[in-house]
Short mmCIF file of C-alpha atoms and ligand atoms in Angstrom, two decimals:
data_model
loop_
_atom_site.label_atom_id
_atom_site.label_comp_id
_atom_site.label_asym_id
_atom_site.label_seq_id
_atom_site.Cartn_x
_atom_site.Cartn_y
_atom_site.Cartn_z
CA UNK A 1 -22.34 10.60 -9.63
CA UNK A 2 -22.74 10.54 -5.99
CA UNK A 3 -21.32 13.16 -3.82
CA UNK A 4 -19.44 10.48 -1.62
CA UNK A 5 -15.80 11.39 -1.28
CA UNK A 6 -12.76 9.55 -0.01
CA UNK A 7 -9.69 11.16 1.54
CA UNK A 8 -6.37 9.49 1.21
CA UNK A 9 -3.51 10.75 3.53
CA UNK A 10 0.10 9.63 2.76
CA UNK A 11 1.61 8.64 6.01
CA UNK A 12 4.61 7.33 4.39
CA UNK A 13 5.86 6.45 0.90
CA UNK A 14 9.50 5.83 1.06
CA UNK A 15 11.50 2.78 0.17
CA UNK A 16 13.58 2.78 3.32
CA UNK A 17 14.31 4.77 6.55
CA UNK A 18 16.56 7.85 7.32
CA UNK A 19 15.65 11.20 8.73
CA UNK A 20 12.01 12.13 7.47
CA UNK A 21 11.59 8.96 5.37
CA UNK A 22 8.67 6.62 6.36
CA UNK A 23 7.82 3.46 4.88
CA UNK A 24 4.49 2.88 3.15
CA UNK A 25 1.25 3.50 4.97
CA UNK A 26 -1.87 5.30 3.61
CA UNK A 27 -4.88 6.45 5.72
CA UNK A 28 -8.25 6.27 3.88
CA UNK A 29 -10.78 8.25 5.54
CA UNK A 30 -10.48 7.64 9.31
CA UNK A 31 -11.14 4.00 9.36
CA UNK A 32 -8.87 2.21 6.90
CA UNK A 33 -5.10 1.74 6.62
CA UNK A 34 -3.26 0.52 3.43
CA UNK A 35 -0.21 -1.13 4.60
CA UNK A 36 1.49 -0.42 8.15
CA UNK A 37 4.95 0.78 7.38
CA UNK A 38 6.80 3.19 9.71
CA UNK A 39 4.56 6.05 8.58
CA UNK A 40 1.68 4.72 10.55
CA UNK A 41 3.74 5.48 13.62
CA UNK A 42 2.83 9.01 13.13
CA UNK A 43 -0.91 8.54 13.90
CA UNK A 44 -2.18 9.98 16.97
CA UNK A 45 -3.69 7.43 19.56
CA UNK A 46 -7.18 8.41 18.76
CA UNK A 47 -6.45 8.07 15.00
CA UNK A 48 -5.13 4.50 15.67
CA UNK A 49 -8.05 3.66 17.75
CA UNK A 50 -10.50 4.60 14.90
CA UNK A 51 -8.81 2.21 12.29
CA UNK A 52 -11.26 -0.79 11.67
CA UNK A 53 -9.62 -2.24 8.71
CA UNK A 54 -6.06 -2.77 7.67
CA UNK A 55 -5.23 -3.79 4.09
CA UNK A 56 -1.69 -5.34 3.42
CA UNK A 57 -0.05 -5.55 0.05
CA UNK A 58 2.52 -8.23 1.14
CA UNK A 59 4.25 -9.71 4.10
CA UNK A 60 7.66 -7.68 3.73
CA UNK A 61 8.49 -5.86 6.93
CA UNK A 62 8.68 -2.33 5.49
CA UNK A 63 4.90 -2.81 4.90
CA UNK A 64 3.76 -4.44 8.04
CA UNK A 65 6.37 -3.34 10.69
CA UNK A 66 4.05 -1.41 12.82
CA UNK A 67 0.96 -3.75 12.45
CA UNK A 68 1.61 -5.70 15.86
CA UNK A 69 2.06 -2.33 17.69
CA UNK A 70 -0.88 -0.57 16.04
CA UNK A 71 -3.07 -3.48 17.10
CA UNK A 72 -1.71 -3.44 20.61
CA UNK A 73 -2.08 0.42 20.98
CA UNK A 74 -5.78 0.22 20.16
CA UNK A 75 -6.60 -2.99 21.84
CA UNK A 76 -7.89 -1.66 25.14
CA UNK A 77 -9.97 1.07 23.61
CA UNK A 78 -11.97 -0.84 21.01
CA UNK A 79 -15.15 -2.82 21.32
CA UNK A 80 -14.61 -4.77 18.15
CA UNK A 81 -11.86 -6.46 16.43
CA UNK A 82 -9.59 -4.82 13.69
CA UNK A 83 -9.99 -6.71 10.33
CA UNK A 84 -6.63 -7.43 8.64
CA UNK A 85 -7.29 -8.03 4.95
CA UNK A 86 -4.44 -9.83 3.12
CA UNK A 87 -3.72 -12.56 0.63
CA UNK A 88 -3.82 -16.15 2.15
CA UNK A 89 -0.02 -16.40 1.75
CA UNK A 90 0.45 -13.30 3.60
CA UNK A 91 -1.85 -14.30 6.37
CA UNK A 92 0.03 -17.60 6.71
CA UNK A 93 3.36 -15.45 7.06
CA UNK A 94 1.83 -13.07 9.80
CA UNK A 95 0.58 -16.21 11.78
CA UNK A 96 3.90 -18.11 11.61
CA UNK A 97 6.49 -15.22 11.73
CA UNK A 98 4.93 -12.20 13.54
CA UNK A 99 1.80 -13.19 15.67
CA UNK A 100 3.47 -16.31 16.66
CA UNK A 101 3.76 -15.99 20.33
CA UNK A 102 7.47 -15.09 20.62
CA UNK A 103 7.82 -12.21 18.29
CA UNK A 104 4.41 -10.97 19.46
CA UNK A 105 1.36 -12.40 21.02
CA UNK A 106 -1.23 -14.00 18.74
CA UNK A 107 -3.66 -11.19 18.92
CA UNK A 108 -6.10 -13.05 16.64
CA UNK A 109 -7.03 -15.24 19.53
CA UNK A 110 -6.25 -12.85 22.40
CA UNK A 111 -8.10 -11.87 24.85
CA UNK A 112 -10.37 -14.83 23.47
CA UNK A 113 -10.71 -16.45 20.01
CA UNK A 114 -14.46 -15.31 20.03
CA UNK A 115 -13.62 -11.73 20.68
CA UNK A 116 -9.95 -11.13 19.47
CA UNK A 117 -8.13 -7.93 19.15
CA UNK A 118 -8.04 -8.61 15.24
CA UNK A 119 -9.25 -11.04 12.72
CA UNK A 120 -7.95 -12.02 9.51
CA UNK A 121 -9.92 -11.52 6.15
CA UNK A 122 -8.30 -13.19 3.12
CA UNK A 123 -8.42 -11.16 -0.31
CA UNK A 124 -8.27 -12.37 -3.89
CA UNK A 125 -7.14 -10.22 -6.81
CA UNK A 126 -9.89 -8.56 -8.55
CA UNK A 127 -12.53 -9.10 -5.89
CA UNK A 128 -13.50 -5.77 -4.16
CA UNK A 129 -14.14 -5.20 -0.52
CA UNK A 130 -16.84 -2.73 -0.17
CA UNK A 131 -17.72 -0.08 2.44
CA UNK A 132 -21.01 1.60 1.25
CA UNK A 133 -20.00 3.44 -1.95
CA UNK A 134 -16.28 3.09 -1.09
CA UNK A 135 -14.41 0.15 -2.68
CA UNK A 136 -11.01 -1.32 -2.32
CA UNK A 137 -9.95 -3.78 -4.95
CA UNK A 138 -6.65 -6.01 -4.90
CA UNK A 139 -4.77 -5.65 -8.02
CA UNK A 140 -2.13 -7.98 -9.54
CA UNK A 141 1.52 -7.49 -8.60
CA UNK A 142 4.68 -9.44 -9.36
CA UNK A 143 7.04 -9.39 -6.40
CA UNK A 144 9.63 -11.67 -4.48
CA UNK A 145 6.66 -12.92 -2.28
CA UNK A 146 2.99 -13.04 -3.20
CA UNK A 147 1.66 -9.57 -3.16
CA UNK A 148 -1.00 -7.21 -4.58
CA UNK A 149 -1.51 -3.57 -5.33
CA UNK A 150 -4.79 -1.73 -4.46
CA UNK A 151 -7.51 0.34 -6.25
CA UNK A 152 -9.27 2.63 -3.95
CA UNK A 153 -12.61 3.93 -5.45
CA UNK A 154 -14.66 6.73 -3.85
CA UNK A 155 -17.79 6.03 -6.15
CA UNK A 156 -16.64 8.92 -8.49
CA UNK A 157 -12.68 8.64 -8.98
CA UNK A 158 -10.03 6.00 -8.16
CA UNK A 159 -6.48 6.05 -6.62
CA UNK A 160 -4.16 3.17 -7.39
CA UNK A 161 -1.20 2.05 -5.27
CA UNK A 162 0.93 -0.63 -6.99
CA UNK A 163 2.52 -2.11 -3.88
CA UNK A 164 5.76 -3.49 -4.41
CA UNK A 165 6.05 -5.04 -8.05
CA UNK A 166 8.22 -5.38 -11.11
CA UNK A 167 6.70 -4.76 -14.52
CA UNK A 168 3.49 -6.87 -14.73
CA UNK A 169 1.36 -6.73 -17.78
CA UNK A 170 -1.83 -7.67 -15.78
CA UNK A 171 -1.26 -4.63 -13.61
CA UNK A 172 -1.25 -2.17 -16.49
CA UNK A 173 -4.16 -4.08 -18.23
CA UNK A 174 -6.08 -3.68 -15.01
CA UNK A 175 -5.30 0.03 -14.83
CA UNK A 176 -6.72 0.53 -18.41
CA UNK A 177 -10.09 -0.88 -17.11
CA UNK A 178 -10.50 1.62 -14.36
CA UNK A 179 -13.12 4.25 -15.87
CA UNK A 180 -12.04 7.21 -13.42
CA UNK A 181 -8.39 6.56 -12.60
CA UNK A 182 -7.15 9.74 -11.14
CA UNK A 183 -3.99 9.02 -9.34
CA UNK A 184 -1.34 6.20 -9.73
CA UNK A 185 1.06 5.84 -6.95
CA UNK A 186 3.61 3.55 -8.38
CA UNK A 187 6.86 2.13 -6.91
CA UNK A 188 10.21 2.72 -8.48
CA UNK A 189 12.93 1.13 -6.10
CA UNK A 190 16.21 0.64 -7.92
CA UNK A 191 18.29 2.59 -10.32
CA UNK A 192 18.84 1.08 -13.80
CA UNK A 193 22.32 0.12 -12.86
CA UNK A 194 20.62 -2.44 -10.28
CA UNK A 195 18.46 -3.96 -12.90
CA UNK A 196 19.58 -7.44 -11.95
CA UNK A 197 18.75 -6.96 -8.19
CA UNK A 198 15.33 -5.38 -9.41
CA UNK A 199 14.47 -8.27 -11.39
CA UNK A 200 15.43 -10.79 -8.63
CA UNK A 201 13.63 -8.95 -5.98
CA UNK A 202 10.57 -7.98 -8.08
CA UNK A 203 11.04 -4.24 -8.22
CA UNK A 204 10.81 -1.61 -10.87
CA UNK A 205 13.65 0.45 -12.23
CA UNK A 206 13.14 3.53 -14.46
CA UNK A 207 13.44 1.62 -17.52
CA UNK A 208 10.84 -0.71 -16.49
CA UNK A 209 8.55 2.04 -15.35
CA UNK A 210 8.89 3.71 -18.59
CA UNK A 211 7.76 0.45 -20.27
CA UNK A 212 4.82 0.29 -17.93
CA UNK A 213 3.80 3.90 -18.42
CA UNK A 214 3.77 3.05 -22.27
CA UNK A 215 1.06 0.85 -21.73
CA UNK A 216 -1.10 3.17 -19.61
CA UNK A 217 -3.99 4.66 -21.74
CA UNK A 218 -5.30 6.97 -18.94
CA UNK A 219 -4.32 10.51 -18.10
CA UNK A 220 -3.84 9.56 -14.49
CA UNK A 221 -1.40 11.70 -12.44
CA UNK A 222 1.91 9.47 -11.87
CA UNK A 223 3.16 9.72 -8.34
CA UNK A 224 6.57 7.98 -7.81
CA UNK A 225 7.14 6.10 -4.41
CA UNK A 226 9.16 3.51 -2.58
CA UNK A 227 12.53 4.84 -3.89
CA UNK A 228 15.66 3.65 -2.34
CA UNK A 229 16.83 5.86 0.63
CA UNK A 230 19.26 8.33 -0.67
CA UNK A 231 18.72 7.64 -4.40
CA UNK A 232 15.67 9.75 -4.86
CA UNK A 233 17.19 12.66 -7.02
CA UNK A 234 19.18 10.15 -9.18
CA UNK A 235 16.13 8.13 -9.47
CA UNK A 236 13.90 10.96 -10.64
CA UNK A 237 16.57 11.99 -13.27
CA UNK A 238 16.79 8.55 -14.71
CA UNK A 239 12.95 8.49 -14.82
CA UNK A 240 12.99 11.90 -16.55
CA UNK A 241 15.57 10.49 -19.06
CA UNK A 242 13.16 7.49 -20.06
CA UNK A 243 9.68 8.87 -19.71
CA UNK A 244 8.57 11.33 -22.52
CA UNK A 245 5.35 12.97 -22.74
CA UNK A 246 3.85 11.75 -19.44
CA UNK A 247 4.05 14.18 -16.38
CA UNK A 248 5.12 12.51 -13.06
CA UNK A 249 6.36 13.62 -9.79
CA UNK A 250 7.69 12.30 -6.48
CA UNK A 251 4.98 11.44 -3.87
CA UNK A 252 5.44 13.23 -0.68
CA UNK A 253 4.60 12.16 2.96
CA UNK A 254 1.84 14.24 4.23
CA UNK A 255 -0.06 14.74 0.88
CA UNK A 256 -3.83 14.42 0.78
CA UNK A 257 -5.93 13.22 -2.15
CA UNK A 258 -9.58 13.78 -2.15
CA UNK A 259 -11.77 11.55 -4.62
ZN1 ZN B 301 8.40 -5.88 -0.74
ZN1 ZN B 302 8.66 -2.49 0.29
#
């Protein structure tokens, strides 16, 4: 395989706030962000300015909260628009609810419609967006609003982030089709006692995660993320009680994965 590599830095991987917790944002090399949760707020200004592409999993605030201010921080230092990649439904939500002129200016048409601070680019599940040998592919997810996960390929290995999702057979089938799946960052938001809320809101519980992992035919490293604030220890204990023969661990902010 080629020597091209990809470096993924975990800026945030928590399900909520409190102390050192940051909501989801991953930096891929120095030019791509996956989600724009509160973790993105720890980037230095020059790092923000170098981001050319932001991929969003869905419209929920914990994943997009810093998007308006990231665009704003970089605007005067950049010569070309940032591209925001998202599902068409997510783009509608951003247009109508965030960059609506009241919550935040419509930077997709400012300073001018021809040369805006950012532009939208619709994505579709299964259709990769490529940057040389690097490839980012939206994966199926089942959440309370339209959403995706992402598969990040370096050309020699893949890192998958589930986004927010409950058990979705299509997601696990997609994982089994990835030849070089190395890491799986998977959400587990609610404890088993809150299974009804998890079902309603489209999230995982340890029991559902165990069902999903039974379907996984790859030896990928399993990284648990998006746990409810304050429930992390209980969550990991519940997962351990369900998941047999498959190592897993908590994903930590600041970790770096090289593919
Ligand atoms: Zn969500
Ligand atoms: Zn979330």
